[in-house]
Amino acid sequence: MNISPLQKARYEYSPKLPGMLRNGIAEICVCEGAETQSVADQDKIKALFPNTYGKKEITFQKGANTSVAKKQIVGVILSGGQAPGGHNVICGLYDALKATNPENELFGFKGGPSGLIDDDYIVFDDAYIDAYRNTGGFDIIGSGRTKLETQEQFAIVADVCKKHGITAIVIIGGDDSNTNAGVLAEYMAANNTGVQVIGCPKTIDGDLKNEDIECSFGFDTATKTYAELIGNIERDANSAKKYWHFIKVMGRSASHVALECALKTQPNICLVSEEVAAKKMSLSAIADYIADSVETRGNNGMNFGVAIIPEGVVEFVPEFSVLIHEINELLAGSKADAFNALPTWADKYAFIEAGLTKESMAVFAILPQSIQQQLFLERDPHGNVQVSLIESEKLFSALVADKLAARKAAGTYKGKFGALHHFFGYEGRCAFPSNFDADYCYSLGYNAFMLIQYGYNGYLSKVSNLSAPANEWVAGGMPITKMMNIERRHGEDKPVIKKALVELDGAPFKYFEAHREEWAKDTCFTFPGAIQYYGPTEVCDITTVTLALEQAK
Ligand code: FBP
């Protein structure tokens, strides 16, 4: 395989560890803090996790290592969507494990959680690990979305561990995977398997965060990558002065990615799904809001602009979510076959018209035909509409075009409107990790091994104080049960780590809210440029605006 000059150079990069982990393995000791409680539903969570509930939070510090010497065989999996830095979590884990005892071994289970069930693995060595240092992607062992959640699966995992003498498993994943890591940890303890389970917080979506986890890894690099592209588009728009660009960005339900990109690039418009929900904004109200900016700018001779649309926004529009619900009902079970058998779109349209309520039909009728058809084409394995596949960037630009046509007819809008569409998601998930993600991920992995070495089970590797230089980061661990509450999932009460949506009273949104009016009418674009890996620290090591605003002293 050919290796690019950047990849070669990145192999040589030494990720920065928190100061307390820098003195060598022999000089890392544990400082135990207070016992913990779950964030809510304490009695229920305690009853569900009798062996792992209420444990102490811990931090590492400089001091004599008092952990018990024993050979460790650790298994690691990557779970869910790719996020830059995943390789470095594994590299950090490997380095700490080998530095502690060269006889220790690291098994990488392939293809995500299913690799553990299928006992499909490789054993890492130096050469293998060295080929992935500071690189993007999850291709070191692959990832997958199989969920590890049933007692039967846990029993198989316990058998696989017994077979290889595995003493601990590290699960690198998002909120769901770490919830399952907590349940697996409880199983391992309840069944006296002696296997420890440690989680690491991953997802570009930024929605795995709480008072303990300041951010998930990958968010920094992914948003830097999207912001570079958005900034380039802004500059193009400002040069050609003839297009409005509607840019959808990944992030699932939460708008953290969209908001961070907006803070970095100062576009004319950025929708925030959480605000759409709080204000119960209709499709028409959102289209009017965007059209106001297009009109003001157009009437001032600026027939161009940039609008950022978060991936999940349509789910938050009340009338749209009712429509989706009705479509799911309309096509439930065998009714989908009857629908699919209809020969023409006109026949299908009549079927839809007969099946939807008057209100939902009114919403459906204003959608562009391509979106109407998408709602009936793209289904998930349960037969439901896949909301994330809806081209909301095209939906909103079409609705805005309708609004502008009406305003033109009324004589208020005098500009020209030409729209282009983009969707940024996969472009950012496997980028070379920024220095921040390279450092953060390596530290998470290194730290995960220290948690194993000191015998902790059911903990999330935690590195905090992240807006400060890496030397001042604080490394430790947090019992996963501390982050849990009970939520209704698929008709059942389940213990889960709460997904973090954008807080409308949080500093990042407040900053955006205070500036967006100016950004909407004037041209205030900022151009972040490409991620810089080498150069001055104030350029190369900065993290997200979100973190900086959240942690502003
Ligand atoms: P995770 O939640 O697993 O981290 O994945 C994040 C994400 O990139 C979302 O932003 C996006 O909606 C989804 O994955 C896409 O999933 P897939 O890779 O299966 O197409």
XYZ file of C-alpha atoms and ligand atoms in Angstrom:
573
model
C 0.000 0.000 0.000
C 1.258 3.501 -0.830
C 1.548 5.747 2.171
C 0.969 9.473 1.789
C 3.607 11.897 3.091
C 1.154 13.138 5.736
C 0.452 9.611 6.936
C 4.191 8.945 7.218
C 4.671 12.163 9.149
C 1.719 11.378 11.423
C 3.245 8.015 12.383
C 5.979 10.021 14.067
C 3.622 12.275 16.040
C 3.766 11.662 19.800
C 0.312 12.230 21.265
C 0.276 14.385 24.372
C -0.873 12.716 27.585
C -2.341 14.493 30.623
C 0.518 15.578 32.902
C -0.387 13.016 35.561
C 0.142 10.125 33.121
C 3.462 11.377 31.768
C 5.915 10.054 34.311
C 5.838 6.432 33.297
C 3.640 3.573 34.469
C 5.536 3.152 37.756
C 4.510 6.677 38.750
C 0.732 6.522 38.325
C -1.433 6.078 41.379
C -5.145 6.328 42.064
C -6.972 8.956 44.049
C -10.473 7.768 44.927
C -13.213 10.372 45.173
C -16.749 10.241 46.464
C -19.249 7.440 45.950
C -21.596 8.148 43.077
C -25.321 7.998 42.383
C -27.092 7.765 39.060
C -28.251 11.090 37.605
C -31.883 10.058 38.120
C -34.041 7.063 39.079
C -31.513 6.040 41.744
C -33.543 3.237 43.327
C -34.345 1.583 40.032
C -30.781 1.813 38.692
C -29.359 0.565 42.002
C -31.667 -2.449 41.886
C -30.632 -3.227 38.305
C -26.894 -2.868 39.034
C -26.361 -4.339 42.505
C -22.664 -5.069 41.838
C -21.586 -1.944 39.972
C -23.808 0.821 41.350
C -22.529 3.588 43.616
C -18.808 3.054 42.994
C -16.391 5.916 43.541
C -15.230 8.343 40.900
C -11.472 8.245 40.546
C -8.617 10.337 39.212
C -5.050 9.334 38.545
C -2.155 11.264 39.942
C 1.608 11.127 40.171
C 2.716 8.642 42.827
C 3.929 5.074 43.311
C 1.933 2.574 41.257
C 0.267 0.217 43.744
C -1.695 -1.922 41.277
C -1.428 -5.681 41.551
C 0.974 -7.235 39.071
C -0.808 -9.817 36.937
C -0.769 -10.715 33.285
C -3.524 -8.824 31.468
C -5.163 -10.047 28.297
C -7.468 -7.331 27.067
C -10.028 -7.412 24.263
C -11.105 -4.246 22.451
C -13.976 -3.457 20.075
C -14.987 -0.416 18.041
C -18.743 0.071 17.991
C -21.008 2.137 15.725
C -20.145 4.930 13.298
C -16.537 5.861 12.589
C -15.053 8.793 14.494
C -11.537 10.217 14.011
C -9.167 9.059 16.714
C -10.471 5.521 17.257
C -7.128 4.083 16.199
C -5.344 6.166 18.792
C -7.567 4.842 21.584
C -6.309 1.389 20.660
C -2.694 2.629 20.361
C -2.852 4.270 23.808
C -4.360 1.139 25.305
C -1.693 -1.020 23.679
C 1.192 1.202 24.773
C 0.060 1.353 28.408
C -0.555 -2.397 28.451
C 2.875 -3.242 27.009
C 4.670 -0.639 29.135
C 3.140 -2.257 32.223
C 4.177 -5.760 31.216
C 5.527 -6.811 27.810
C 3.788 -10.185 28.331
C 0.361 -8.496 28.347
C -1.717 -9.015 25.226
C -4.299 -7.003 23.313
C -6.956 -8.778 21.223
C -8.835 -6.683 18.659
C -12.266 -8.183 17.924
C -13.232 -7.502 14.335
C -16.263 -5.800 12.834
C -17.709 -4.330 16.032
C -19.555 -6.094 18.855
C -20.340 -9.075 16.610
C -16.598 -9.852 16.572
C -16.829 -10.737 20.263
C -19.796 -13.027 19.687
C -18.174 -14.677 16.660
C -14.777 -14.873 18.362
C -13.230 -13.177 15.334
C -10.051 -11.410 16.393
C -6.437 -10.524 15.828
C -3.715 -10.191 18.449
C -1.915 -6.864 18.051
C 1.822 -6.541 17.827
C 4.079 -3.492 17.456
C 4.203 -3.577 13.650
C 0.435 -3.784 13.349
C -0.202 -0.967 15.807
C 2.494 1.267 14.316
C 0.738 1.225 10.937
C -2.322 2.915 12.473
C -0.873 5.535 14.805
C -2.533 8.951 14.490
C -4.552 7.866 11.466
C -8.293 8.244 10.854
C -10.799 5.469 10.276
C -11.740 2.309 12.121
C -10.141 -0.018 9.599
C -7.630 -1.317 12.156
C -10.287 -3.900 13.153
C -13.492 -2.503 11.607
C -16.686 -1.525 13.377
C -20.324 -2.560 13.367
C -23.728 -1.746 14.789
C -24.692 -5.104 16.324
C -25.942 -4.446 19.835
C -24.503 -6.403 22.722
C -27.480 -6.435 25.056
C -29.008 -9.833 25.746
C -28.080 -12.263 28.505
C -27.461 -14.930 25.831
C -24.935 -12.657 24.095
C -23.273 -11.861 27.422
C -22.908 -15.574 28.177
C -21.197 -16.095 24.808
C -18.873 -13.149 25.486
C -18.017 -14.602 28.901
C -17.170 -17.938 27.240
C -14.987 -16.226 24.630
C -13.153 -14.396 27.421
C -12.656 -17.611 29.366
C -11.320 -19.370 26.280
C -8.612 -16.727 25.728
C -8.000 -15.846 29.376
C -9.269 -12.326 28.707
C -9.268 -10.228 31.867
C -10.928 -7.078 30.511
C -12.891 -5.726 27.559
C -12.722 -2.154 26.300
C -15.779 -0.954 24.372
C -15.221 2.142 22.258
C -18.662 3.491 21.422
C -21.456 6.013 21.838
C -24.212 6.318 24.431
C -25.932 3.046 23.487
C -22.711 1.027 23.324
C -21.556 2.417 26.664
C -24.952 1.720 28.214
C -24.500 -1.859 27.042
C -20.923 -1.811 28.397
C -22.415 -0.947 31.809
C -24.910 -3.818 31.595
C -22.175 -6.228 30.470
C -19.968 -5.100 33.373
C -22.783 -5.914 35.786
C -23.225 -9.339 34.180
C -19.497 -10.072 34.473
C -19.507 -9.072 38.140
C -22.743 -10.910 38.981
C -21.393 -14.089 37.420
C -17.960 -13.819 39.028
C -16.233 -14.062 35.675
C -13.399 -11.801 36.799
C -13.697 -9.901 33.501
C -13.671 -6.098 33.762
C -15.471 -3.860 31.260
C -14.363 -0.301 30.466
C -16.000 2.131 28.021
C -14.572 4.995 25.959
C -16.772 7.888 24.751
C -16.933 8.018 20.941
C -19.176 9.769 18.430
C -18.819 12.642 16.006
C -22.366 13.653 16.982
C -21.182 15.144 20.284
C -24.304 13.857 22.037
C -22.450 11.688 24.554
C -21.620 14.349 27.076
C -22.664 15.182 30.592
C -21.184 16.658 33.728
C -18.439 14.020 33.612
C -17.716 13.570 29.931
C -16.879 16.956 28.432
C -16.979 15.707 24.859
C -16.921 12.537 22.850
C -13.935 11.970 20.627
C -14.205 12.606 16.897
C -16.454 15.655 17.306
C -13.441 17.969 17.128
C -12.022 16.578 13.866
C -15.353 15.996 12.148
C -16.583 19.536 12.830
C -13.228 20.975 11.778
C -13.483 19.056 8.508
C -17.062 20.162 7.816
C -16.256 23.733 8.855
C -13.325 23.805 6.447
C -15.663 22.745 3.617
C -18.391 25.177 4.684
C -15.847 28.000 4.892
C -14.643 27.158 1.387
C -18.216 27.215 0.130
C -18.790 30.561 1.864
C -15.777 31.976 0.093
C -17.059 30.636 -3.210
C -20.482 32.135 -2.515
C -18.877 35.451 -1.639
C -16.805 35.343 -4.840
C -19.466 34.300 -7.354
C -22.318 36.006 -5.501
C -24.982 33.945 -7.245
C -25.933 30.926 -5.120
C -27.508 30.078 -1.841
C -25.942 26.896 -0.479
C -28.091 24.602 1.669
C -25.755 22.343 3.630
C -26.987 19.432 5.707
C -24.524 18.106 8.301
C -24.554 14.789 10.155
C -25.211 14.515 13.842
C -28.416 12.480 14.178
C -31.035 14.092 16.458
C -28.699 16.506 18.225
C -27.574 19.747 16.543
C -24.128 19.965 18.193
C -22.335 19.429 14.869
C -24.429 22.068 13.047
C -24.024 24.561 15.877
C -20.255 24.078 16.156
C -19.892 24.500 12.373
C -21.959 27.684 12.592
C -19.817 29.041 15.419
C -16.739 28.391 13.299
C -18.044 29.771 9.988
C -20.756 32.345 10.823
C -23.186 31.376 8.053
C -26.333 33.367 7.318
C -28.596 30.664 8.711
C -28.153 27.660 10.972
C -31.198 25.725 12.089
C -31.022 24.190 15.552
C -33.410 21.249 15.891
C -33.757 21.659 19.642
C -34.989 25.246 19.114
C -37.375 24.114 16.361
C -38.846 21.660 18.882
C -38.973 24.176 21.743
C -40.721 26.782 19.597
C -42.854 24.150 17.849
C -41.856 25.663 14.518
C -43.776 24.444 11.479
C -42.156 23.755 8.093
C -43.725 26.966 6.850
C -42.336 28.992 9.791
C -38.839 27.613 9.174
C -39.088 28.383 5.454
C -40.236 31.933 6.270
C -37.319 32.371 8.660
C -34.810 31.405 5.940
C -36.692 33.374 3.263
C -36.451 36.512 5.421
C -32.658 36.342 5.225
C -32.705 35.593 1.469
C -35.092 38.518 0.906
C -33.184 41.072 2.995
C -29.877 40.101 1.444
C -31.320 39.892 -2.081
C -32.924 43.301 -1.789
C -29.492 44.637 -0.797
C -27.863 43.105 -3.853
C -26.544 39.966 -2.097
C -28.136 37.064 -3.938
C -26.043 34.494 -2.127
C -25.766 32.896 1.239
C -25.181 29.771 3.287
C -27.677 27.838 5.414
C -26.677 24.931 7.664
C -29.306 22.262 8.313
C -28.827 19.665 11.074
C -29.430 16.079 9.970
C -32.308 15.374 12.319
C -34.274 18.619 12.020
C -37.427 17.301 10.350
C -38.062 14.933 13.264
C -38.409 17.987 15.476
C -41.010 19.740 13.342
C -44.247 18.756 15.104
C -46.462 18.325 12.045
C -43.718 16.435 10.206
C -43.238 13.904 12.964
C -47.013 13.279 12.992
C -46.841 12.755 9.229
C -43.987 10.253 9.606
C -45.929 8.413 12.298
C -49.002 8.190 10.051
C -46.920 6.959 7.106
C -45.401 4.246 9.309
C -48.931 3.149 10.276
C -50.166 3.390 6.694
C -47.522 0.971 5.466
C -47.370 -1.311 8.529
C -47.137 -5.043 7.831
C -48.590 -6.298 4.571
C -50.034 -2.887 3.634
C -46.574 -2.011 2.288
C -46.892 -4.778 -0.329
C -50.248 -3.460 -1.510
C -48.740 0.016 -1.779
C -45.655 -1.180 -3.653
C -47.794 -3.122 -6.109
C -49.543 0.060 -7.303
C -48.267 0.778 -10.820
C -47.965 4.579 -10.956
C -47.122 7.451 -8.619
C -50.636 8.816 -9.249
C -52.125 5.552 -7.906
C -49.810 5.683 -4.938
C -50.675 9.307 -4.298
C -54.388 8.411 -4.224
C -53.623 5.591 -1.736
C -51.722 8.042 0.455
C -54.464 10.663 0.232
C -57.042 8.105 1.325
C -54.892 6.932 4.257
C -53.578 10.124 5.845
C -55.538 12.511 8.028
C -56.502 15.830 6.451
C -53.832 17.660 8.482
C -51.006 15.323 7.504
C -52.134 15.311 3.895
C -51.865 19.104 3.913
C -48.246 18.805 5.100
C -47.513 16.056 2.579
C -49.003 18.098 -0.266
C -46.571 21.001 0.160
C -43.472 18.764 -0.027
C -41.535 18.600 -3.305
C -42.387 15.394 -5.169
C -38.851 14.016 -4.756
C -39.216 14.236 -0.960
C -42.743 12.775 -1.078
C -41.367 9.772 -2.934
C -38.374 9.467 -0.602
C -40.762 9.079 2.324
C -42.136 5.954 0.687
C -38.949 4.517 -0.729
C -36.407 4.523 2.075
C -37.504 2.234 4.902
C -35.546 0.809 7.799
C -35.610 -2.933 8.659
C -38.750 -2.353 10.781
C -40.510 -0.760 7.803
C -40.271 2.767 9.210
C -39.361 5.912 7.298
C -35.634 6.613 7.633
C -35.780 10.223 8.672
C -32.008 10.720 8.393
C -32.165 9.915 4.673
C -34.660 12.672 3.924
C -32.914 15.330 1.873
C -33.945 18.145 4.166
C -31.488 20.541 2.496
C -33.532 20.143 -0.712
C -36.817 20.226 1.179
C -36.066 23.578 2.780
C -34.653 25.180 -0.358
C -37.807 24.155 -2.269
C -40.058 25.563 0.456
C -38.010 28.776 0.505
C -38.297 29.053 -3.300
C -42.108 28.869 -2.943
C -42.080 31.570 -0.287
C -39.888 33.806 -2.429
C -42.111 33.340 -5.469
C -45.060 34.564 -3.389
C -43.036 37.494 -2.049
C -41.926 38.385 -5.562
C -45.559 38.365 -6.697
C -46.401 40.617 -3.751
C -43.577 42.948 -4.770
C -41.537 42.721 -1.567
C -38.701 40.517 -2.877
C -36.574 41.891 -5.672
C -33.631 39.497 -5.731
C -32.743 36.263 -7.555
C -32.646 32.873 -5.862
C -30.502 29.971 -7.081
C -29.890 27.088 -4.660
C -27.197 24.393 -4.456
C -27.257 21.464 -2.044
C -24.650 19.571 -0.043
C -24.600 16.880 2.612
C -21.493 16.547 4.783
C -21.180 13.461 6.929
C -18.946 10.689 5.691
C -16.366 13.297 4.588
C -15.448 13.960 8.213
C -15.782 10.669 10.049
C -12.443 9.187 9.003
C -10.274 12.279 8.608
C -6.783 12.183 10.132
C -7.541 13.080 13.747
C -6.735 16.657 14.702
C -4.000 17.026 17.292
C -6.763 17.405 19.876
C -8.438 14.122 18.927
C -5.093 12.350 18.495
C -4.081 13.437 22.030
C -7.502 12.949 23.610
C -7.989 9.478 22.117
C -4.519 8.262 23.000
C -5.095 9.498 26.551
C -8.509 7.772 26.745
C -6.934 4.475 25.690
C -3.916 4.807 27.984
C -6.210 5.743 30.833
C -8.572 2.838 30.070
C -5.688 0.469 30.652
C -4.829 2.136 33.959
C -8.453 1.603 35.051
C -8.114 -2.072 34.136
C -4.780 -2.376 35.880
C -6.256 -0.935 39.076
C -9.155 -3.420 38.921
C -12.085 -1.149 38.004
C -15.175 -2.567 36.307
C -18.115 -0.754 34.714
C -16.202 2.526 34.320
C -15.952 5.011 31.481
C -12.475 6.278 30.713
C -12.642 9.968 31.529
C -10.272 12.767 30.537
C -11.388 16.262 31.495
C -10.394 19.946 31.620
C -10.161 19.628 27.856
C -10.107 23.289 26.890
C -6.781 23.646 28.774
C -3.440 22.453 27.329
C -3.098 18.638 27.435
C -0.581 18.844 30.256
C -3.401 20.136 32.492
C -5.962 17.508 31.481
C -7.287 15.351 34.293
C -7.387 11.576 33.782
C -9.598 9.183 35.699
C -12.748 7.136 35.545
C -16.455 7.420 36.156
C -18.847 4.555 36.996
C -21.122 4.146 33.976
C -24.134 3.785 36.281
C -23.608 7.390 37.396
C -24.655 8.587 33.932
C -27.776 6.468 33.720
C -31.471 7.180 34.017
C -34.544 5.170 33.078
C -36.097 5.821 29.680
C -38.886 4.197 27.740
C -37.383 2.289 24.791
C -39.458 0.061 22.515
C -42.252 -0.008 25.062
C -40.027 -0.989 27.998
C -38.332 0.870 30.855
C -34.569 0.670 30.237
C -31.507 2.002 32.081
C -29.646 4.204 29.605
C -27.029 6.932 29.423
C -28.966 10.086 28.599
C -28.367 11.488 25.100
C -27.258 15.120 25.326
C -29.093 17.498 22.994
C -28.116 21.154 22.506
C -29.114 23.132 25.587
C -30.873 26.324 24.632
C -29.634 28.018 27.783
C -26.064 26.771 27.265
C -23.221 29.130 26.343
C -22.718 27.874 22.727
C -26.365 28.406 21.753
C -26.549 31.726 23.629
C -23.523 33.004 21.717
C -25.060 31.913 18.423
C -28.412 33.467 19.338
C -26.756 36.783 20.148
C -25.052 36.974 16.746
C -27.298 35.238 14.266
C -29.402 38.262 13.309
C -26.325 40.098 12.130
C -25.027 36.979 10.325
C -28.407 36.568 8.578
C -28.469 39.993 6.958
C -24.789 40.870 6.538
C -21.904 38.774 5.248
C -19.882 37.799 8.316
C -18.433 34.532 7.010
C -15.273 33.189 8.643
C -12.992 30.726 6.903
C -11.426 28.200 9.284
C -9.294 26.499 6.602
C -7.933 22.967 6.788
C -6.955 21.209 10.001
C -3.323 22.029 10.753
C -1.196 19.245 12.182
C 2.131 21.100 12.372
C 2.726 24.693 13.365
C 1.954 27.065 16.222
C 0.018 25.524 19.076
C -2.695 28.218 18.961
C -3.489 27.022 15.441
C -2.869 23.286 15.767
C -4.067 22.398 19.249
C -7.228 24.465 19.580
C -10.368 22.509 20.233
C -13.975 23.328 19.515
C -15.683 26.667 20.025
C -18.376 24.700 21.862
C -15.883 23.511 24.505
C -14.214 26.899 24.740
C -17.559 28.632 25.364
C -18.756 25.956 27.769
C -15.567 26.142 29.796
C -14.952 29.891 29.560
C -13.819 31.002 32.992
P -22.596 6.892 16.017
O -23.810 7.403 16.709
O -22.528 5.424 15.971
O -21.352 7.510 16.546
O -22.660 7.363 14.487
C -22.806 8.685 14.136
C -23.259 8.884 12.714
O -22.181 9.361 11.931
C -24.440 9.844 12.626
O -24.025 11.187 12.591
C -25.120 9.396 11.367
O -26.492 9.706 11.393
C -24.921 7.906 11.400
O -23.730 7.680 12.120
C -24.804 7.290 10.030
O -24.744 5.924 10.177
P -24.163 4.902 9.119
O -22.687 4.946 9.247
O -24.676 3.595 9.584
O -24.608 5.326 7.770
